[in-house]
Tab-separated table of C-alpha atoms in Angstrom:
chain	number	residue	atom	x	y	z
A	127	GLU	CA	-62.115	-32.480	25.016
A	128	ALA	CA	-59.284	-30.734	26.387
A	129	GLN	CA	-60.118	-28.743	29.467
A	130	VAL	CA	-59.229	-27.300	32.734
A	131	THR	CA	-61.966	-27.986	35.402
A	132	GLN	CA	-62.193	-25.763	38.542
A	133	ASN	CA	-64.539	-26.504	41.476
A	134	PRO	CA	-66.475	-24.981	42.849
A	135	ARG	CA	-67.565	-22.170	40.554
A	136	TYR	CA	-68.973	-20.044	43.179
A	137	LEU	CA	-68.178	-20.188	46.936
A	138	ILE	CA	-69.235	-17.826	49.812
A	139	THR	CA	-67.449	-18.692	53.073
A	140	VAL	CA	-66.671	-16.991	56.520
A	141	THR	CA	-63.264	-15.528	57.743
A	142	GLY	CA	-61.050	-18.325	58.922
A	143	LYS	CA	-62.697	-21.301	57.674
A	144	LYS	CA	-60.306	-23.525	55.547
A	145	LEU	CA	-61.214	-24.212	51.870
A	146	THR	CA	-59.964	-25.686	48.864
A	147	VAL	CA	-60.509	-25.021	45.323
A	148	THR	CA	-59.706	-27.747	42.946
A	149	CYS	CA	-58.323	-27.689	39.489
A	150	SER	CA	-57.905	-30.558	37.088
A	151	GLN	CA	-56.526	-30.782	33.627
A	152	ASN	CA	-56.662	-33.637	30.939
A	153	MET	CA	-53.959	-32.542	28.670
A	154	ASN	CA	-51.056	-34.093	30.388
A	155	HIS	CA	-49.454	-30.550	30.891
A	156	GLU	CA	-46.471	-29.987	33.005
A	157	TYR	CA	-47.039	-26.468	33.837
A	158	MET	CA	-50.125	-25.249	36.090
A	159	SER	CA	-50.791	-22.073	37.772
A	160	TRP	CA	-53.298	-20.035	39.820
A	161	TYR	CA	-54.229	-16.523	39.316
A	162	ARG	CA	-56.606	-14.172	40.904
A	163	GLN	CA	-58.355	-11.304	39.070
A	164	ASP	CA	-59.425	-8.350	40.591
A	165	PRO	CA	-61.037	-5.118	38.994
A	166	GLY	CA	-58.410	-2.906	37.632
A	167	LEU	CA	-55.668	-5.070	38.628
A	168	GLY	CA	-55.797	-7.790	36.036
A	169	LEU	CA	-54.632	-11.245	36.582
A	170	ARG	CA	-51.939	-11.736	39.172
A	171	GLN	CA	-50.200	-15.120	39.493
A	172	ILE	CA	-50.470	-16.771	42.890
A	173	TYR	CA	-48.481	-19.937	42.683
A	174	TYR	CA	-47.220	-22.081	39.752
A	175	SER	CA	-45.982	-25.553	39.217
A	176	MET	CA	-43.500	-26.673	36.585
A	177	ASN	CA	-43.930	-30.462	37.494
A	178	VAL	CA	-45.171	-32.831	40.037
A	179	GLU	CA	-43.727	-31.805	43.441
A	180	VAL	CA	-42.366	-28.752	42.040
A	181	THR	CA	-44.167	-25.544	43.023
A	182	ASP	CA	-43.038	-21.880	43.459
A	183	LYS	CA	-44.566	-18.502	44.426
A	184	GLY	CA	-45.865	-16.140	42.084
A	185	ASP	CA	-46.437	-12.459	42.712
A	186	VAL	CA	-49.177	-12.827	45.483
A	187	PRO	CA	-48.623	-15.956	47.421
A	188	GLU	CA	-49.399	-14.686	50.947
A	189	GLY	CA	-52.180	-16.525	52.397
A	190	TYR	CA	-52.446	-19.489	49.859
A	191	LYS	CA	-50.894	-22.860	49.665
A	192	VAL	CA	-50.850	-25.394	46.705
A	193	SER	CA	-49.843	-28.980	46.213
A	194	ARG	CA	-48.907	-30.970	43.058
A	195	LYS	CA	-48.927	-34.648	44.127
A	196	GLU	CA	-50.385	-35.725	40.739
A	197	LYS	CA	-49.790	-34.265	37.280
A	198	ARG	CA	-53.345	-33.548	36.467
A	199	ASN	CA	-54.433	-31.941	39.822
A	200	PHE	CA	-53.341	-28.595	41.418
A	201	PRO	CA	-55.501	-27.577	44.249
A	202	LEU	CA	-55.492	-24.129	45.673
A	203	ILE	CA	-55.813	-23.948	49.611
A	204	LEU	CA	-56.659	-21.081	51.804
A	205	GLU	CA	-55.941	-22.120	55.402
A	206	SER	CA	-57.639	-19.189	56.922
A	207	PRO	CA	-59.418	-17.118	54.379
A	208	SER	CA	-59.652	-13.204	54.877
A	209	PRO	CA	-62.051	-10.696	53.233
A	210	ASN	CA	-59.153	-9.478	51.132
A	211	GLN	CA	-59.094	-12.775	49.277
A	212	THR	CA	-62.477	-12.209	47.876
A	213	SER	CA	-61.781	-12.438	44.295
A	214	LEU	CA	-62.215	-14.351	41.005
A	215	TYR	CA	-59.694	-17.170	40.763
A	216	PHE	CA	-58.423	-18.934	37.695
A	217	CYS	CA	-56.478	-22.100	37.312
A	218	ALA	CA	-54.649	-22.638	34.063
A	219	SER	CA	-52.427	-25.284	32.279
A	220	SER	CA	-49.936	-25.563	29.581
A	221	GLU	CA	-47.058	-27.417	28.437
A	222	ASP	CA	-44.804	-24.740	29.702
A	223	VAL	CA	-44.614	-21.023	30.111
A	224	ARG	CA	-43.852	-20.458	26.407
A	225	THR	CA	-47.036	-22.230	25.233
A	226	GLU	CA	-50.749	-21.652	25.092
A	227	ALA	CA	-52.312	-21.576	28.577
A	228	PHE	CA	-55.820	-23.102	28.913
A	229	PHE	CA	-57.935	-21.598	31.510
A	230	GLY	CA	-60.531	-22.868	33.767
A	231	GLN	CA	-63.860	-21.195	33.963
A	232	GLY	CA	-63.006	-19.480	37.022
A	233	THR	CA	-64.027	-19.620	40.954
A	234	ARG	CA	-65.695	-16.648	42.466
A	235	LEU	CA	-65.004	-16.566	46.120
A	236	THR	CA	-66.486	-14.372	48.716
A	237	VAL	CA	-65.215	-14.307	52.013
A	238	VAL	CA	-67.405	-12.481	54.640
B	47	ALA	CA	-38.626	-8.171	37.431
B	48	GLN	CA	-40.835	-8.476	34.388
B	49	SER	CA	-43.834	-6.324	33.962
B	50	VAL	CA	-46.441	-5.370	31.340
B	51	THR	CA	-48.216	-2.151	30.878
B	52	GLN	CA	-51.473	-1.573	29.198
B	53	PRO	CA	-52.012	1.985	29.004
B	54	ASP	CA	-55.570	2.046	28.073
B	55	ILE	CA	-58.042	0.766	30.589
B	56	HIS	CA	-61.111	1.227	28.263
B	57	ILE	CA	-61.550	1.773	24.682
B	58	THR	CA	-64.723	2.335	22.676
B	59	VAL	CA	-64.851	1.969	19.011
B	60	SER	CA	-67.608	1.646	16.338
B	61	GLU	CA	-68.339	-1.524	14.658
B	62	GLY	CA	-66.289	-1.616	11.414
B	63	ALA	CA	-63.584	0.424	12.697
B	64	SER	CA	-60.015	-0.337	13.078
B	65	LEU	CA	-58.502	-1.137	16.535
B	66	GLU	CA	-55.157	-1.040	18.168
B	67	LEU	CA	-54.620	-2.110	21.747
B	68	ARG	CA	-51.240	-1.068	23.187
B	69	CYS	CA	-48.926	-3.261	25.265
B	70	ASN	CA	-45.442	-2.394	26.589
B	71	TYR	CA	-43.295	-4.909	28.387
B	72	SER	CA	-40.302	-4.826	30.645
B	73	TYR	CA	-38.069	-7.952	30.491
B	74	GLY	CA	-34.316	-8.205	30.354
B	75	ALA	CA	-34.179	-11.300	28.018
B	76	THR	CA	-36.103	-12.498	25.049
B	77	PRO	CA	-39.727	-12.318	25.909
B	78	TYR	CA	-42.409	-14.694	25.327
B	79	LEU	CA	-45.473	-12.567	24.507
B	80	PHE	CA	-49.128	-13.213	24.465
B	81	TRP	CA	-52.397	-11.680	23.969
B	82	TYR	CA	-55.648	-13.256	25.553
B	83	VAL	CA	-59.116	-12.404	25.317
B	84	GLN	CA	-61.780	-12.765	28.036
B	85	SER	CA	-65.491	-12.534	27.154
B	86	PRO	CA	-67.985	-11.521	29.984
B	87	GLY	CA	-68.166	-14.409	32.586
B	88	GLN	CA	-65.493	-16.617	30.672
B	89	GLY	CA	-62.002	-17.710	31.215
B	90	LEU	CA	-59.370	-16.365	28.863
B	91	GLN	CA	-58.615	-17.578	25.430
B	92	LEU	CA	-55.225	-17.194	23.417
B	93	LEU	CA	-55.512	-14.857	20.654
B	94	LEU	CA	-51.803	-14.984	19.403
B	95	LYS	CA	-48.181	-15.432	20.668
B	96	TYR	CA	-44.629	-14.365	19.674
B	97	PHE	CA	-41.446	-15.967	20.554
B	98	SER	CA	-39.206	-15.338	17.565
B	99	GLY	CA	-38.980	-14.892	13.863
B	100	ASP	CA	-41.377	-12.656	11.919
B	101	THR	CA	-42.316	-9.721	14.086
B	102	LEU	CA	-45.894	-9.649	12.688
B	103	VAL	CA	-47.794	-12.504	14.122
B	104	GLN	CA	-51.253	-13.441	13.057
B	105	GLY	CA	-54.041	-14.811	15.353
B	106	ILE	CA	-57.454	-16.002	15.483
B	107	LYS	CA	-60.538	-13.944	14.767
B	108	GLY	CA	-58.635	-11.657	12.454
B	109	PHE	CA	-56.272	-10.220	15.015
B	110	GLU	CA	-52.571	-9.486	14.610
B	111	ALA	CA	-49.821	-8.153	16.643
B	112	GLU	CA	-46.451	-6.481	15.956
B	113	PHE	CA	-43.523	-6.992	18.222
B	114	LYS	CA	-41.080	-4.003	18.321
B	115	ARG	CA	-37.951	-4.688	20.247
B	116	SER	CA	-36.973	-1.179	20.124
B	117	GLN	CA	-40.009	0.132	21.849
B	118	SER	CA	-40.595	-2.768	23.967
B	119	SER	CA	-44.103	-3.098	22.375
B	120	PHE	CA	-46.382	-5.659	21.231
B	121	ASN	CA	-49.665	-3.862	20.074
B	122	LEU	CA	-52.822	-5.937	18.952
B	123	ARG	CA	-54.558	-4.747	15.907
B	124	LYS	CA	-57.658	-5.725	13.978
B	125	PRO	CA	-58.644	-3.790	10.817
B	126	SER	CA	-62.408	-4.086	11.213
B	127	VAL	CA	-64.024	-4.608	14.622
B	128	HIS	CA	-67.159	-6.764	15.044
B	129	TRP	CA	-69.855	-6.472	17.751
B	130	SER	CA	-68.658	-9.970	19.103
B	131	ASP	CA	-65.140	-8.551	19.777
B	132	ALA	CA	-66.352	-6.668	22.778
B	133	ALA	CA	-64.476	-8.112	25.568
B	134	GLU	CA	-61.530	-7.557	27.904
B	135	TYR	CA	-58.024	-8.017	26.347
B	136	PHE	CA	-54.863	-8.936	28.313
B	137	CYS	CA	-51.226	-8.883	27.237
B	138	ALA	CA	-48.875	-11.173	28.985
B	139	VAL	CA	-45.102	-11.881	29.072
B	140	GLY	CA	-43.623	-15.310	29.848
B	141	THR	CA	-40.322	-15.697	31.388
B	142	PHE	CA	-38.151	-18.813	30.900
B	143	SER	CA	-34.870	-18.033	32.702
B	144	GLY	CA	-34.620	-19.752	36.139
B	145	SER	CA	-38.282	-19.407	37.045
B	146	GLU	CA	-41.250	-19.863	34.782
B	147	LYS	CA	-43.739	-17.015	35.283
B	148	LEU	CA	-46.503	-15.581	33.244
B	149	VAL	CA	-47.148	-11.739	34.082
B	150	PHE	CA	-50.171	-10.230	32.823
B	151	GLY	CA	-51.057	-6.536	32.290
B	152	LYS	CA	-54.197	-4.979	33.846
B	153	GLY	CA	-56.272	-5.327	30.726
B	154	THR	CA	-58.143	-3.150	28.218
B	155	LYS	CA	-61.867	-3.397	28.058
B	156	LEU	CA	-63.321	-2.879	24.582
B	157	THR	CA	-66.583	-1.675	24.021
B	158	VAL	CA	-68.108	-1.802	20.423
B	159	ASN	CA	-70.711	0.616	19.376
B	160	PRO	CA	-73.349	-0.314	16.680
């Protein structure tokens, strides 16, 4: 079954404690991206990757890091999380930006 | 920079009524346009997309959308809404010139009354 898998689904953490949200896809897609969803703001792109070792900033990259060492994985790293990063995060993959994006189930992150 | 505007934050319709959700975009080149739906507690699912050709595109679940270049619009329509259509709908524009980005509107929440 084609899918994008994010882990964990829910996470409560404290300010400043580094965390990683994993994302894996099994569709051999070139393009992967991370979004955050906040009430009234829709989805905003954090980072995207067009291929292995190729990443670029989206619209809200501050406070986040990503890496793309393998085609299937695209982890999101918060080196020093802050309360304003409390949000619902989605990973997505597609062949490229012109094609259908497949979304993970989301990770609800709370930073206290 | 590209942007997407969904003017309606929340729309309520009765079951069986017609629906139109508005979307306006701003992008200098040919846009790649999408509508996604998000059911409560779920990820997003593609309803339909437009790249070129016929400006009226058909999607899943009985939805269609019409691309109007002169109005920079890509409105989503459905002739008869079902209770299961209650969800949040997002319009998005993809750019493919230099950087590949997907920009979403803020969404329109649809409530369906019985």
